[in-house]
mmCIF file with all atom_site columns, C-alpha atoms in Angstrom:
data_model
loop_
_atom_site.group_PDB
_atom_site.id
_atom_site.type_symbol
_atom_site.label_atom_id
_atom_site.label_alt_id
_atom_site.label_comp_id
_atom_site.label_asym_id
_atom_site.label_entity_id
_atom_site.label_seq_id
_atom_site.pdbx_PDB_ins_code
_atom_site.Cartn_x
_atom_site.Cartn_y
_atom_site.Cartn_z
_atom_site.occupancy
_atom_site.B_iso_or_equiv
_atom_site.pdbx_formal_charge
_atom_site.auth_seq_id
_atom_site.auth_comp_id
_atom_site.auth_asym_id
_atom_site.auth_atom_id
_atom_site.pdbx_PDB_model_num
ATOM 1  C CA . ASN I 1 1  ? 37.416 7.019  -69.289 1.00 0.00 ? 591 ASN I CA 1
ATOM 2  C CA . TYR I 1 2  ? 38.835 9.978  -71.119 1.00 0.00 ? 592 TYR I CA 1
ATOM 3  C CA . PRO I 1 3  ? 41.622 10.609 -71.750 1.00 0.00 ? 593 PRO I CA 1
ATOM 4  C CA . ASN I 1 4  ? 43.190 7.162  -71.827 1.00 0.00 ? 594 ASN I CA 1
ATOM 5  C CA . PRO I 1 5  ? 46.195 6.960  -71.443 1.00 0.00 ? 595 PRO I CA 1
ATOM 6  C CA . PHE I 1 6  ? 46.183 9.760  -68.863 1.00 0.00 ? 596 PHE I CA 1
ATOM 7  C CA . ASN I 1 7  ? 48.508 11.818 -66.655 1.00 0.00 ? 597 ASN I CA 1
ATOM 8  C CA . PRO I 1 8  ? 47.705 12.538 -63.864 1.00 0.00 ? 598 PRO I CA 1
ATOM 9  C CA . SER I 1 9  ? 43.884 12.563 -64.008 1.00 0.00 ? 599 SER I CA 1
ATOM 10 C CA . THR I 1 10 ? 41.078 11.128 -66.104 1.00 0.00 ? 600 THR I CA 1
ATOM 11 C CA . LYS I 1 11 ? 37.293 11.353 -66.090 1.00 0.00 ? 601 LYS I CA 1
ATOM 12 C CA . ILE I 1 12 ? 35.061 8.296  -65.972 1.00 0.00 ? 602 ILE I CA 1
ATOM 13 C CA . GLY I 1 13 ? 31.571 8.830  -67.344 1.00 0.00 ? 603 GLY I CA 1
ATOM 14 C CA . PHE I 1 14 ? 28.655 6.517  -66.606 1.00 0.00 ? 604 PHE I CA 1
ATOM 15 C CA . ARG I 1 15 ? 24.872 6.380  -66.911 1.00 0.00 ? 605 ARG I CA 1
ATOM 16 C CA . ILE I 1 16 ? 22.483 4.948  -64.333 1.00 0.00 ? 606 ILE I CA 1
ATOM 17 C CA . ALA I 1 17 ? 19.108 3.690  -65.588 1.00 0.00 ? 607 ALA I CA 1
ATOM 18 C CA . ASP I 1 18 ? 17.302 3.428  -62.232 1.00 0.00 ? 608 ASP I CA 1
ATOM 19 C CA . LEU I 1 19 ? 17.624 4.679  -58.677 1.00 0.00 ? 609 LEU I CA 1
ATOM 20 C CA . GLY I 1 20 ? 20.116 2.485  -56.862 1.00 0.00 ? 610 GLY I CA 1
ATOM 21 C CA . PHE I 1 21 ? 23.355 2.123  -54.973 1.00 0.00 ? 611 PHE I CA 1
ATOM 22 C CA . VAL I 1 22 ? 26.421 2.803  -57.141 1.00 0.00 ? 612 VAL I CA 1
ATOM 23 C CA . SER I 1 23 ? 29.997 1.746  -56.471 1.00 0.00 ? 613 SER I CA 1
ATOM 24 C CA . LEU I 1 24 ? 32.932 2.910  -58.630 1.00 0.00 ? 614 LEU I CA 1
ATOM 25 C CA . LYS I 1 25 ? 36.337 1.719  -57.454 1.00 0.00 ? 615 LYS I CA 1
ATOM 26 C CA . VAL I 1 26 ? 39.832 1.715  -58.932 1.00 0.00 ? 616 VAL I CA 1
ATOM 27 C CA . TYR I 1 27 ? 42.239 -1.220 -58.552 1.00 0.00 ? 617 TYR I CA 1
ATOM 28 C CA . ASP I 1 28 ? 45.845 -1.899 -59.482 1.00 0.00 ? 618 ASP I CA 1
ATOM 29 C CA . VAL I 1 29 ? 46.719 -4.968 -61.588 1.00 0.00 ? 619 VAL I CA 1
ATOM 30 C CA . LEU I 1 30 ? 47.265 -7.037 -58.432 1.00 0.00 ? 620 LEU I CA 1
ATOM 31 C CA . GLY I 1 31 ? 43.668 -6.416 -57.362 1.00 0.00 ? 621 GLY I CA 1
ATOM 32 C CA . ASN I 1 32 ? 44.457 -3.942 -54.585 1.00 0.00 ? 622 ASN I CA 1
ATOM 33 C CA . GLU I 1 33 ? 41.899 -1.155 -54.227 1.00 0.00 ? 623 GLU I CA 1
ATOM 34 C CA . VAL I 1 34 ? 43.596 2.221  -54.761 1.00 0.00 ? 624 VAL I CA 1
ATOM 35 C CA . ALA I 1 35 ? 40.562 4.561  -54.792 1.00 0.00 ? 625 ALA I CA 1
ATOM 36 C CA . THR I 1 36 ? 36.810 4.707  -54.197 1.00 0.00 ? 626 THR I CA 1
ATOM 37 C CA . LEU I 1 37 ? 35.294 7.328  -56.502 1.00 0.00 ? 627 LEU I CA 1
ATOM 38 C CA . VAL I 1 38 ? 31.569 6.691  -55.886 1.00 0.00 ? 628 VAL I CA 1
ATOM 39 C CA . ASN I 1 39 ? 29.944 4.755  -53.061 1.00 0.00 ? 629 ASN I CA 1
ATOM 40 C CA . GLU I 1 40 ? 26.392 6.056  -52.653 1.00 0.00 ? 630 GLU I CA 1
ATOM 41 C CA . GLU I 1 41 ? 22.814 5.884  -53.850 1.00 0.00 ? 631 GLU I CA 1
ATOM 42 C CA . LYS I 1 42 ? 22.219 7.749  -57.119 1.00 0.00 ? 632 LYS I CA 1
ATOM 43 C CA . THR I 1 43 ? 19.123 8.626  -59.105 1.00 0.00 ? 633 THR I CA 1
ATOM 44 C CA . ALA I 1 44 ? 18.834 7.767  -62.798 1.00 0.00 ? 634 ALA I CA 1
ATOM 45 C CA . GLY I 1 45 ? 20.997 9.980  -65.004 1.00 0.00 ? 635 GLY I CA 1
ATOM 46 C CA . ASN I 1 46 ? 24.447 10.680 -66.424 1.00 0.00 ? 636 ASN I CA 1
ATOM 47 C CA . TYR I 1 47 ? 27.430 11.120 -64.114 1.00 0.00 ? 637 TYR I CA 1
ATOM 48 C CA . GLU I 1 48 ? 31.151 11.753 -64.290 1.00 0.00 ? 638 GLU I CA 1
ATOM 49 C CA . ALA I 1 49 ? 33.799 10.953 -61.685 1.00 0.00 ? 639 ALA I CA 1
ATOM 50 C CA . GLU I 1 50 ? 37.357 12.258 -61.767 1.00 0.00 ? 640 GLU I CA 1
ATOM 51 C CA . PHE I 1 51 ? 40.281 10.000 -60.860 1.00 0.00 ? 641 PHE I CA 1
ATOM 52 C CA . ASN I 1 52 ? 43.492 11.778 -59.881 1.00 0.00 ? 642 ASN I CA 1
ATOM 53 C CA . ALA I 1 53 ? 46.478 9.426  -59.881 1.00 0.00 ? 643 ALA I CA 1
ATOM 54 C CA . ALA I 1 54 ? 49.194 11.973 -59.068 1.00 0.00 ? 644 ALA I CA 1
ATOM 55 C CA . GLU I 1 55 ? 50.405 9.846  -56.124 1.00 0.00 ? 645 GLU I CA 1
ATOM 56 C CA . LEU I 1 56 ? 50.426 6.550  -58.060 1.00 0.00 ? 646 LEU I CA 1
ATOM 57 C CA . SER I 1 57 ? 53.067 5.023  -60.311 1.00 0.00 ? 647 SER I CA 1
ATOM 58 C CA . SER I 1 58 ? 52.710 4.492  -64.057 1.00 0.00 ? 648 SER I CA 1
ATOM 59 C CA . GLY I 1 59 ? 50.906 1.362  -65.152 1.00 0.00 ? 649 GLY I CA 1
ATOM 60 C CA . VAL I 1 60 ? 47.592 -0.312 -65.870 1.00 0.00 ? 650 VAL I CA 1
ATOM 61 C CA . TYR I 1 61 ? 44.689 0.288  -63.505 1.00 0.00 ? 651 TYR I CA 1
ATOM 62 C CA . LEU I 1 62 ? 41.181 -1.183 -63.573 1.00 0.00 ? 652 LEU I CA 1
ATOM 63 C CA . TYR I 1 63 ? 37.953 0.534  -62.639 1.00 0.00 ? 653 TYR I CA 1
ATOM 64 C CA . LYS I 1 64 ? 34.863 -1.393 -61.613 1.00 0.00 ? 654 LYS I CA 1
ATOM 65 C CA . LEU I 1 65 ? 31.339 0.025  -61.764 1.00 0.00 ? 655 LEU I CA 1
ATOM 66 C CA . GLN I 1 66 ? 28.609 -1.830 -59.839 1.00 0.00 ? 656 GLN I CA 1
ATOM 67 C CA . THR I 1 67 ? 24.935 -0.953 -59.592 1.00 0.00 ? 657 THR I CA 1
ATOM 68 C CA . GLY I 1 68 ? 22.219 -3.491 -58.854 1.00 0.00 ? 658 GLY I CA 1
ATOM 69 C CA . SER I 1 69 ? 23.076 -6.645 -60.817 1.00 0.00 ? 659 SER I CA 1
ATOM 70 C CA . PHE I 1 70 ? 25.189 -4.690 -63.351 1.00 0.00 ? 660 PHE I CA 1
ATOM 71 C CA . VAL I 1 71 ? 28.983 -4.981 -63.034 1.00 0.00 ? 661 VAL I CA 1
ATOM 72 C CA . GLU I 1 72 ? 31.548 -3.705 -65.543 1.00 0.00 ? 662 GLU I CA 1
ATOM 73 C CA . THR I 1 73 ? 35.333 -3.542 -65.317 1.00 0.00 ? 663 THR I CA 1
ATOM 74 C CA . LYS I 1 74 ? 37.568 -1.622 -67.731 1.00 0.00 ? 664 LYS I CA 1
ATOM 75 C CA . LYS I 1 75 ? 41.272 -0.863 -68.100 1.00 0.00 ? 665 LYS I CA 1
ATOM 76 C CA . MET I 1 76 ? 43.016 2.485  -68.088 1.00 0.00 ? 666 MET I CA 1
ATOM 77 C CA . LEU I 1 77 ? 46.677 3.402  -68.471 1.00 0.00 ? 667 LEU I CA 1
ATOM 78 C CA . LEU I 1 78 ? 48.589 5.934  -66.370 1.00 0.00 ? 668 LEU I CA 1
ATOM 79 C CA . LEU I 1 79 ? 51.683 7.263  -68.175 1.00 0.00 ? 669 LEU I CA 1
ATOM 80 C CA . LYS I 1 80 ? 53.986 9.606  -66.305 1.00 0.00 ? 670 LYS I CA 1
#
């Protein structure tokens, strides 16, 4: 994601190799889901999702990208 740290929004870029269902969700450090950014079938290509955290408190958040058998989780930092 860029920028990281961010306030109040950041963009998460990702690339999909094949047609498939894509899920991109944001969680707090306790594992509670705070946002669903993508939850649909996508064709192969490059994508960008914006996460606006204006209503959330400062801290570490995790985003999880799932498509097919691929799963990746990364950290981002909200500084207000």
